[in-house]
Coordinates of C-alpha atoms in Angstrom, one line a residue:
M1 CA -15.0 4.9 -34.0
I2 CA -11.4 6.2 -33.7
T3 CA -9.1 3.3 -34.4
L4 CA -5.6 2.9 -33.1
K5 CA -4.3 3.8 -36.6
K6 CA -6.2 7.1 -36.4
L7 CA -5.1 7.8 -32.9
F8 CA -1.4 7.6 -33.9
Q9 CA -1.8 9.4 -37.3
P10 CA 1.1 11.8 -38.0
K11 CA -0.9 14.9 -37.0
I12 CA -1.7 13.6 -33.6
L13 CA 1.8 12.3 -33.1
K14 CA 3.1 15.8 -33.9
F15 CA 0.7 17.2 -31.2
L16 CA 2.1 14.8 -28.7
I17 CA 5.7 15.5 -29.7
G18 CA 5.1 19.2 -29.7
G19 CA 3.7 19.0 -26.2
G20 CA 6.7 17.0 -25.1
L21 CA 9.1 19.6 -26.5
A22 CA 7.3 22.4 -24.8
A23 CA 7.4 20.6 -21.5
A24 CA 11.1 19.9 -21.9
L25 CA 11.7 23.6 -22.7
N26 CA 9.7 24.6 -19.5
L27 CA 12.0 22.3 -17.4
A28 CA 15.2 23.7 -19.1
L29 CA 14.2 27.3 -18.6
I30 CA 13.2 27.0 -15.0
Y31 CA 16.6 25.2 -14.3
L32 CA 18.6 27.9 -16.1
I33 CA 16.8 30.8 -14.5
I34 CA 17.0 29.4 -11.0
E35 CA 20.4 27.8 -11.1
K36 CA 22.3 30.0 -13.5
L37 CA 20.6 33.4 -13.0
K38 CA 20.4 32.8 -9.2
F39 CA 16.6 33.3 -8.8
N40 CA 16.9 31.6 -5.4
T41 CA 14.4 33.4 -3.2
P42 CA 10.8 32.2 -2.9
L43 CA 9.6 35.3 -4.8
L44 CA 12.2 34.9 -7.6
R45 CA 11.5 31.2 -8.0
N46 CA 7.8 32.0 -8.5
I47 CA 8.8 34.6 -11.1
A48 CA 11.1 32.0 -12.8
N49 CA 8.2 29.6 -12.8
I50 CA 5.8 32.1 -14.4
I51 CA 8.4 33.1 -17.1
S52 CA 9.3 29.5 -18.0
I53 CA 5.6 28.5 -18.2
E54 CA 4.7 31.5 -20.4
I55 CA 7.6 31.0 -22.8
S56 CA 6.9 27.3 -23.1
L57 CA 3.2 28.0 -23.7
I58 CA 3.9 30.5 -26.5
S59 CA 6.5 28.0 -27.9
S60 CA 3.9 25.2 -27.9
F61 CA 1.4 27.6 -29.6
F62 CA 3.7 28.3 -32.5
I63 CA 4.7 24.6 -32.8
Y64 CA 1.1 23.6 -33.1
R65 CA 0.3 26.6 -35.4
I66 CA 3.1 25.8 -37.8
W67 CA 3.4 22.0 -37.5
V68 CA 0.0 20.6 -36.4
W69 CA -2.8 22.9 -37.4
T70 CA -1.3 24.1 -40.7
G71 CA -3.0 26.6 -43.0
G72 CA -5.4 29.2 -41.8
I73 CA -4.9 32.9 -41.7
W74 CA -1.5 34.4 -40.7
T75 CA -2.3 38.0 -39.7
I76 CA -1.5 39.9 -36.5
Q77 CA -5.2 40.2 -35.7
E78 CA -5.9 36.5 -36.2
V79 CA -2.8 35.0 -34.6
F80 CA -1.9 37.5 -31.8
L81 CA -5.3 39.0 -30.9
R82 CA -7.5 36.0 -31.3
Q83 CA -5.7 32.6 -31.4
L84 CA -2.9 33.2 -28.9
P85 CA -5.2 34.6 -26.1
L86 CA -7.7 31.7 -26.8
Y87 CA -4.9 29.2 -26.5
H88 CA -4.0 30.6 -23.1
V89 CA -7.6 30.1 -22.1
S90 CA -7.6 26.5 -23.5
A91 CA -4.4 25.6 -21.6
G92 CA -5.7 27.2 -18.4
V93 CA -9.0 25.4 -18.6
S94 CA -7.2 22.0 -19.0
V95 CA -4.9 22.7 -16.1
F96 CA -7.5 24.0 -13.7
T97 CA -9.8 21.1 -14.6
R98 CA -7.1 18.7 -13.7
I99 CA -6.1 20.5 -10.5
L100 CA -9.6 21.5 -9.2
F101 CA -11.7 18.5 -10.4
I102 CA -10.0 15.4 -11.7
F103 CA -7.2 15.0 -9.1
P104 CA -9.4 15.8 -6.0
I105 CA -12.3 13.6 -7.2
L106 CA -10.0 10.6 -8.0
D107 CA -8.1 11.2 -4.8
W108 CA -11.4 11.1 -2.9
L109 CA -12.3 7.9 -4.6
K110 CA -9.0 6.4 -3.3
V111 CA -7.4 6.0 -6.8
N112 CA -3.7 5.5 -6.6
Y113 CA -1.8 8.8 -7.0
A114 CA 0.3 7.5 -9.9
I115 CA -2.8 6.4 -11.8
N116 CA -4.5 9.6 -10.8
T117 CA -1.6 11.6 -12.3
I118 CA -1.7 9.6 -15.6
I119 CA -5.4 10.1 -15.9
G120 CA -5.1 13.8 -15.1
V121 CA -2.4 14.3 -17.8
I122 CA -4.3 12.4 -20.4
A123 CA -7.6 14.2 -19.6
S124 CA -6.1 17.7 -19.4
A125 CA -4.1 17.1 -22.7
S126 CA -7.3 15.8 -24.4
I127 CA -9.3 18.9 -23.2
N128 CA -6.6 21.2 -24.4
Y129 CA -6.5 19.4 -27.7
L130 CA -10.2 19.5 -28.3
I131 CA -10.6 23.1 -27.3
S132 CA -7.6 24.1 -29.4
D133 CA -8.9 22.1 -32.3
R134 CA -12.5 23.4 -32.3
F135 CA -12.1 27.0 -31.1
V136 CA -8.4 28.2 -31.2
F137 CA -6.9 27.1 -34.5
K138 CA -10.1 26.7 -36.5
T139 CA -10.8 29.7 -38.7
P140 CA -14.5 29.8 -39.7
K141 CA -14.0 31.3 -43.2
E142 CA -10.7 31.8 -45.1
K143 CA -10.5 34.2 -48.0
I144 CA -8.4 32.7 -50.9
Y145 CA -7.7 34.4 -54.1
N146 CA -8.4 32.5 -57.3
N147 CA -5.3 33.3 -59.5
S148 CA -7.1 32.6 -62.8
Q149 CA -10.2 34.7 -62.1
S150 CA -8.7 37.2 -59.6
E151 CA -11.7 37.0 -57.4
K152 CA -12.2 36.1 -53.8
I153 CA -13.9 32.9 -52.8
S154 CA -14.8 31.6 -49.4
V155 CA -13.6 28.2 -48.3
P156 CA -14.2 26.6 -45.0
Y157 CA -11.1 25.8 -43.0
Y158 CA -10.9 22.4 -41.4
P159 CA -7.8 21.5 -39.4
E160 CA -6.5 18.0 -40.0
S161 CA -6.8 16.8 -36.5
L162 CA -9.0 15.0 -34.0
A163 CA -12.2 16.9 -34.4
P164 CA -13.1 15.4 -37.8
A165 CA -12.4 12.0 -36.4
L166 CA -14.9 12.7 -33.7
S167 CA -17.6 14.0 -36.0
V168 CA -19.7 10.8 -35.8
N169 CA -23.5 10.8 -35.9
H170 CA -24.6 9.8 -32.5
T171 CA -27.6 8.0 -33.9
L172 CA -25.7 5.5 -35.9
R173 CA -22.0 4.9 -36.3
K174 CA -21.4 4.7 -40.0
D175 CA -17.9 3.2 -40.0
E176 CA -18.3 0.2 -37.8
S177 CA -22.0 -0.4 -37.4
R178 CA -23.7 -3.2 -39.3
T179 CA -26.5 -2.4 -41.8
I180 CA -29.8 -2.0 -40.0
D181 CA -32.2 -4.8 -40.8
I182 CA -35.8 -3.4 -40.5
S183 CA -37.2 -6.9 -40.8
K184 CA -35.9 -7.8 -37.4
S185 CA -38.9 -7.0 -35.3
V186 CA -39.0 -7.4 -31.5
K187 CA -42.0 -9.5 -30.5
T188 CA -41.5 -9.9 -26.8
L189 CA -39.8 -7.3 -24.7
S190 CA -38.1 -8.5 -21.4
I191 CA -37.5 -6.1 -18.6
V192 CA -34.8 -7.1 -16.0
I193 CA -35.1 -5.3 -12.7
P194 CA -32.5 -5.9 -9.9
A195 CA -34.0 -5.4 -6.5
Y196 CA -32.4 -5.3 -3.1
N197 CA -34.5 -4.2 -0.1
E198 CA -37.0 -2.4 -2.2
E199 CA -40.2 -3.2 -0.3
D200 CA -41.2 0.5 -0.3
C201 CA -41.3 1.0 -4.0
I202 CA -41.2 -2.3 -5.9
I203 CA -45.0 -2.8 -6.2
Q204 CA -45.6 0.7 -7.5
T205 CA -42.7 0.4 -10.0
L206 CA -44.1 -2.9 -11.4
Q207 CA -47.7 -1.8 -11.5
T208 CA -46.8 1.4 -13.3
I209 CA -44.7 -0.4 -15.9
C210 CA -47.4 -3.1 -16.5
Q211 CA -50.1 -0.4 -17.0
I212 CA -48.0 1.5 -19.5
L213 CA -46.9 -1.5 -21.5
E214 CA -50.4 -3.0 -21.7
K215 CA -51.9 0.4 -22.7
E216 CA -49.4 0.5 -25.5
K217 CA -50.0 -3.1 -26.5
V218 CA -46.4 -4.2 -26.0
D219 CA -45.9 -7.9 -25.4
Y220 CA -43.7 -8.2 -22.4
E221 CA -42.3 -10.1 -19.5
I222 CA -40.9 -8.6 -16.4
L223 CA -38.1 -10.5 -14.5
V224 CA -37.2 -9.2 -11.1
V225 CA -34.0 -10.4 -9.6
N226 CA -34.3 -10.5 -5.8
D227 CA -30.7 -9.7 -4.7
N228 CA -31.1 -11.6 -1.4
S229 CA -33.2 -8.9 0.1
K230 CA -33.5 -8.8 3.9
D231 CA -36.9 -7.1 4.0
N232 CA -40.3 -8.1 2.6
T233 CA -39.3 -7.7 -1.1
E234 CA -39.5 -11.4 -1.9
K235 CA -42.9 -11.7 -0.2
L236 CA -44.3 -8.8 -2.3
L237 CA -42.9 -10.4 -5.5
Q238 CA -44.6 -13.7 -4.7
Q239 CA -47.8 -11.8 -4.2
I240 CA -47.7 -9.8 -7.5
N241 CA -46.5 -12.9 -9.4
S242 CA -49.7 -14.7 -8.5
E243 CA -51.7 -11.7 -9.9
N244 CA -49.8 -11.3 -13.2
S245 CA -48.4 -14.2 -15.2
K246 CA -46.2 -11.9 -17.2
L247 CA -44.3 -10.9 -14.0
R248 CA -41.9 -13.4 -12.4
Y249 CA -38.9 -13.3 -10.2
V250 CA -35.8 -15.3 -9.5
N251 CA -33.4 -15.1 -6.5
N252 CA -29.9 -14.1 -7.3
Y253 CA -27.8 -17.2 -7.3
Y254 CA -24.6 -15.1 -7.4
P255 CA -23.0 -13.2 -4.5
N256 CA -24.8 -10.0 -3.7
G257 CA -24.2 -7.0 -5.9
F258 CA -26.0 -4.9 -8.6
G259 CA -23.8 -6.4 -11.4
F260 CA -24.3 -9.9 -10.3
A261 CA -28.1 -9.4 -10.0
V262 CA -28.3 -8.0 -13.5
R263 CA -26.2 -10.8 -14.9
C264 CA -28.5 -13.3 -13.2
G265 CA -31.4 -11.6 -15.0
L266 CA -29.7 -11.5 -18.3
E267 CA -29.2 -15.3 -18.1
N268 CA -32.9 -15.9 -17.5
F269 CA -34.9 -13.6 -19.6
T270 CA -36.8 -15.1 -22.6
G271 CA -37.7 -12.1 -24.8
D272 CA -36.2 -10.9 -28.1
A273 CA -34.8 -7.9 -26.4
V274 CA -34.1 -6.8 -22.8
A275 CA -34.2 -3.5 -21.0
V276 CA -32.4 -3.0 -17.7
V277 CA -34.7 -0.9 -15.4
M278 CA -34.2 0.3 -11.9
A279 CA -36.6 -0.8 -9.1
D280 CA -36.9 2.6 -7.5
S281 CA -39.1 4.2 -10.2
S282 CA -36.3 6.5 -11.3
D283 CA -36.8 5.4 -14.9
A284 CA -39.9 6.6 -16.7
P285 CA -42.1 3.7 -18.0
E286 CA -43.0 5.8 -21.1
D287 CA -39.3 5.7 -22.0
I288 CA -39.4 1.9 -22.0
V289 CA -42.0 2.1 -24.8
S290 CA -39.9 4.7 -26.7
Y291 CA -36.9 2.3 -26.5
Y292 CA -39.1 -0.6 -27.8
R293 CA -40.5 1.5 -30.7
K294 CA -37.0 2.7 -31.6
L295 CA -35.6 -0.8 -31.5
Q296 CA -38.2 -1.9 -34.1
E297 CA -36.4 0.3 -36.6
G298 CA -33.6 -2.3 -36.6
Y299 CA -31.0 -0.9 -34.2
D300 CA -29.2 -3.4 -32.0
C301 CA -29.3 -1.2 -29.0
V302 CA -31.0 2.0 -27.8
F303 CA -29.3 4.2 -25.3
G304 CA -31.1 6.9 -23.4
S305 CA -29.5 10.2 -22.4
R306 CA -30.7 12.5 -19.6
F307 CA -28.4 15.3 -20.9
I308 CA -29.5 16.0 -24.5
K309 CA -32.4 18.1 -25.7
G310 CA -35.6 16.6 -24.4
G311 CA -33.8 14.7 -21.5
K312 CA -34.3 15.7 -17.9
V313 CA -33.1 14.9 -14.4
I314 CA -35.3 15.6 -11.4
D315 CA -33.8 16.0 -7.9
Y316 CA -30.3 14.8 -8.9
P317 CA -27.9 15.3 -6.0
N318 CA -25.4 18.0 -7.0
H319 CA -22.3 16.1 -6.0
K320 CA -23.4 13.0 -7.9
L321 CA -24.2 15.2 -10.9
I322 CA -20.8 16.7 -11.0
V323 CA -19.1 13.3 -10.7
N324 CA -21.4 11.9 -13.4
R325 CA -20.6 14.6 -15.9
L326 CA -16.9 14.4 -15.4
A327 CA -16.9 10.6 -15.6
N328 CA -19.0 10.6 -18.8
L329 CA -16.7 13.3 -20.3
F330 CA -13.7 11.1 -19.6
I331 CA -15.4 8.2 -21.3
Q332 CA -16.4 10.3 -24.3
I333 CA -12.8 11.6 -24.8
L334 CA -11.3 8.1 -24.3
F335 CA -13.6 6.4 -26.7
G336 CA -14.4 9.2 -29.1
L337 CA -18.1 9.0 -28.4
K338 CA -20.9 11.5 -29.1
F339 CA -23.1 9.6 -26.6
N340 CA -22.9 11.4 -23.2
D341 CA -24.7 9.2 -20.6
T342 CA -22.8 5.9 -20.6
T343 CA -23.0 5.4 -16.9
N344 CA -26.8 5.2 -16.7
A345 CA -28.1 1.7 -16.4
F346 CA -31.4 2.2 -18.2
K347 CA -30.7 0.9 -21.7
I348 CA -32.2 -1.7 -24.1
Y349 CA -30.4 -4.4 -26.1
R350 CA -31.4 -7.1 -28.5
K351 CA -30.9 -10.7 -27.3
D352 CA -28.0 -11.3 -29.7
V353 CA -26.2 -8.3 -28.4
I354 CA -26.3 -9.7 -24.9
Q355 CA -24.8 -12.9 -26.3
G356 CA -22.2 -10.9 -28.2
I357 CA -21.0 -8.9 -25.1
S358 CA -20.8 -11.9 -22.8
P359 CA -19.2 -13.0 -20.6
L360 CA -19.8 -9.9 -18.5
V361 CA -17.2 -9.4 -15.7
S362 CA -18.5 -6.5 -13.5
H363 CA -19.8 -7.4 -10.1
H364 CA -21.3 -4.0 -9.2
F365 CA -22.6 -0.8 -10.7
N366 CA -19.7 -0.7 -13.2
L367 CA -21.8 -3.2 -15.2
T368 CA -23.7 -0.1 -16.4
V369 CA -20.6 1.0 -18.2
E370 CA -19.4 -2.4 -19.3
M371 CA -22.5 -3.3 -21.3
P372 CA -22.9 -0.2 -23.6
L373 CA -19.1 0.2 -24.1
K374 CA -18.7 -3.4 -25.1
A375 CA -21.7 -3.1 -27.5
V376 CA -20.2 -0.1 -29.1
V377 CA -16.6 -1.4 -29.3
R378 CA -17.8 -4.7 -30.7
G379 CA -19.6 -3.0 -33.6
Y380 CA -23.3 -3.2 -32.7
S381 CA -25.5 -0.4 -34.0
Y382 CA -27.2 2.0 -31.6
T383 CA -29.2 5.2 -31.5
T384 CA -29.7 7.7 -28.7
I385 CA -33.0 9.2 -27.4
P386 CA -33.7 11.6 -24.6
I387 CA -35.1 10.2 -21.4
I388 CA -36.3 11.4 -18.0
W389 CA -34.7 10.3 -14.7
R390 CA -36.2 11.0 -11.3
N391 CA -34.4 10.5 -8.0
R392 CA -35.9 7.9 -5.7
T393 CA -38.5 9.2 -3.1
T394 CA -38.4 6.0 -0.9
G395 CA -35.7 3.6 0.1
V396 CA -31.9 4.1 0.1
S397 CA -29.6 4.4 -3.0
K398 CA -27.3 1.4 -3.3
L399 CA -24.6 3.3 -5.3
K400 CA -21.6 4.3 -3.2
L401 CA -19.4 6.6 -5.3
K402 CA -16.4 6.3 -3.1
E403 CA -16.4 2.5 -3.4
M404 CA -17.1 2.5 -7.2
G405 CA -14.5 4.9 -8.5
S406 CA -11.7 2.4 -9.1
R407 CA -14.2 -0.3 -10.3
Y408 CA -15.5 2.1 -13.0
L409 CA -12.0 3.0 -14.0
F410 CA -11.0 -0.7 -14.2
I411 CA -13.8 -1.6 -16.5
V412 CA -13.3 1.5 -18.7
L413 CA -9.6 0.8 -19.2
Y414 CA -10.3 -3.0 -19.7
I415 CA -12.6 -2.2 -22.6
W416 CA -10.3 0.4 -24.0
L417 CA -7.5 -2.2 -24.1
E418 CA -9.8 -4.6 -25.9
K419 CA -10.7 -1.9 -28.4
H420 CA -7.0 -1.1 -29.2
L421 CA -5.2 -4.4 -28.6
S422 CA -7.5 -7.3 -29.4
R423 CA -7.2 -6.8 -33.2
G424 CA -10.9 -7.1 -33.6
D425 CA -11.1 -10.6 -32.1
Y426 CA -14.4 -9.8 -30.4
H427 CA -15.8 -7.5 -33.1
L428 CA -19.2 -8.3 -34.6
S429 CA -17.7 -8.8 -38.1
N430 CA -15.2 -11.3 -36.7
N431 CA -17.9 -13.2 -34.8
R432 CA -19.9 -13.5 -38.0
V433 CA -16.9 -15.1 -39.8
L434 CA -16.5 -17.6 -37.0
V435 CA -20.2 -18.5 -37.0
N436 CA -20.1 -19.0 -40.8
Q437 CA -17.1 -21.2 -40.5
R438 CA -18.8 -23.4 -37.9
L439 CA -21.9 -23.7 -40.1
K440 CA -19.8 -24.8 -43.0
R441 CA -17.9 -27.4 -41.0
N442 CA -21.2 -28.7 -39.6
G443 CA -22.5 -29.1 -43.2

């Protein structure tokens, strides 16, 4: 995980300073051209804008090439025919992403324009940085002469920048994850299912899950949290509970809301681990078994991704898919993650992880982001596997993107601040120290 120290290492500070200098040059040039050279007509002002942008862009390229991404090959072909054109593409992609996607979507979600602007600047700068680092300034092979032997040898060129810091195995974070304990087997798996007005699909969902788990000989309990449904959901739960002792339900004692319902379930499950599963049959029961098997290897959490090799989405609405990928990209960049499906609720955690990330504060669907990000930031080990997601065929989706935008942003920034400003107060290693101190005091 990228620490605050890494975030503000000299190389990255140079990148930020270089960008600031280029922006200042842009402002100075456009002022001089318009005010001093009298480019005062609409056409001339546009020309002045183009000239100042191009000069500042070329200036920032050479600042980065000389000051940030040092080394590499200095030839006309490499610098002017490959790197400089690619850098224009990188800058253009970052700007157009901000103008055409980030700003309109956040504006549609009613995010304050000042916060929108800040997020846009951070996101576009991050995109420009990552593209520049991985494609523009990175020379695949560099020919270096060995003075003693007078022969050419090939050496890989790695810029000292953000990309190496992001090169983390998505299956296990080596720097901050605890050692995996293969002796910690999960005996009973709990499944928490929040349900609000799901009379059309809840029975089928529960029966399918039960059949798969029993076929795979997984010891389980299913806890459905009835989120004060106004239809026949509770009556159906009473009926199926009488038929299967492993299936029970509770009525949500918090105010209505997805996050409250899940929190109610997490306070009442009894197994060694818990999976959060949707009531609409969108999550494949076979993937629950895969989660369970993977957890037996000793990981603290298992996260599924619909967007890696082997993963799949079926009938995903296009507008939701676009927002989903942009939101997950923002989270990836902000936290330096390889994992690319943070927003999906369908994940599994050991019981001690749930205790370690509590108290949870999200009231709504932003809980789906709070839980995995807290687990990662607080040092719990995790692995990622491909999963299949299918859009509901009955009932109505409870997720309202326009209402959730600011809530997602709040919880993401809340955990980002914990990561960088809490000095590890909530990290797993610190919690262990506190537990050991209590045990010593209690004799």
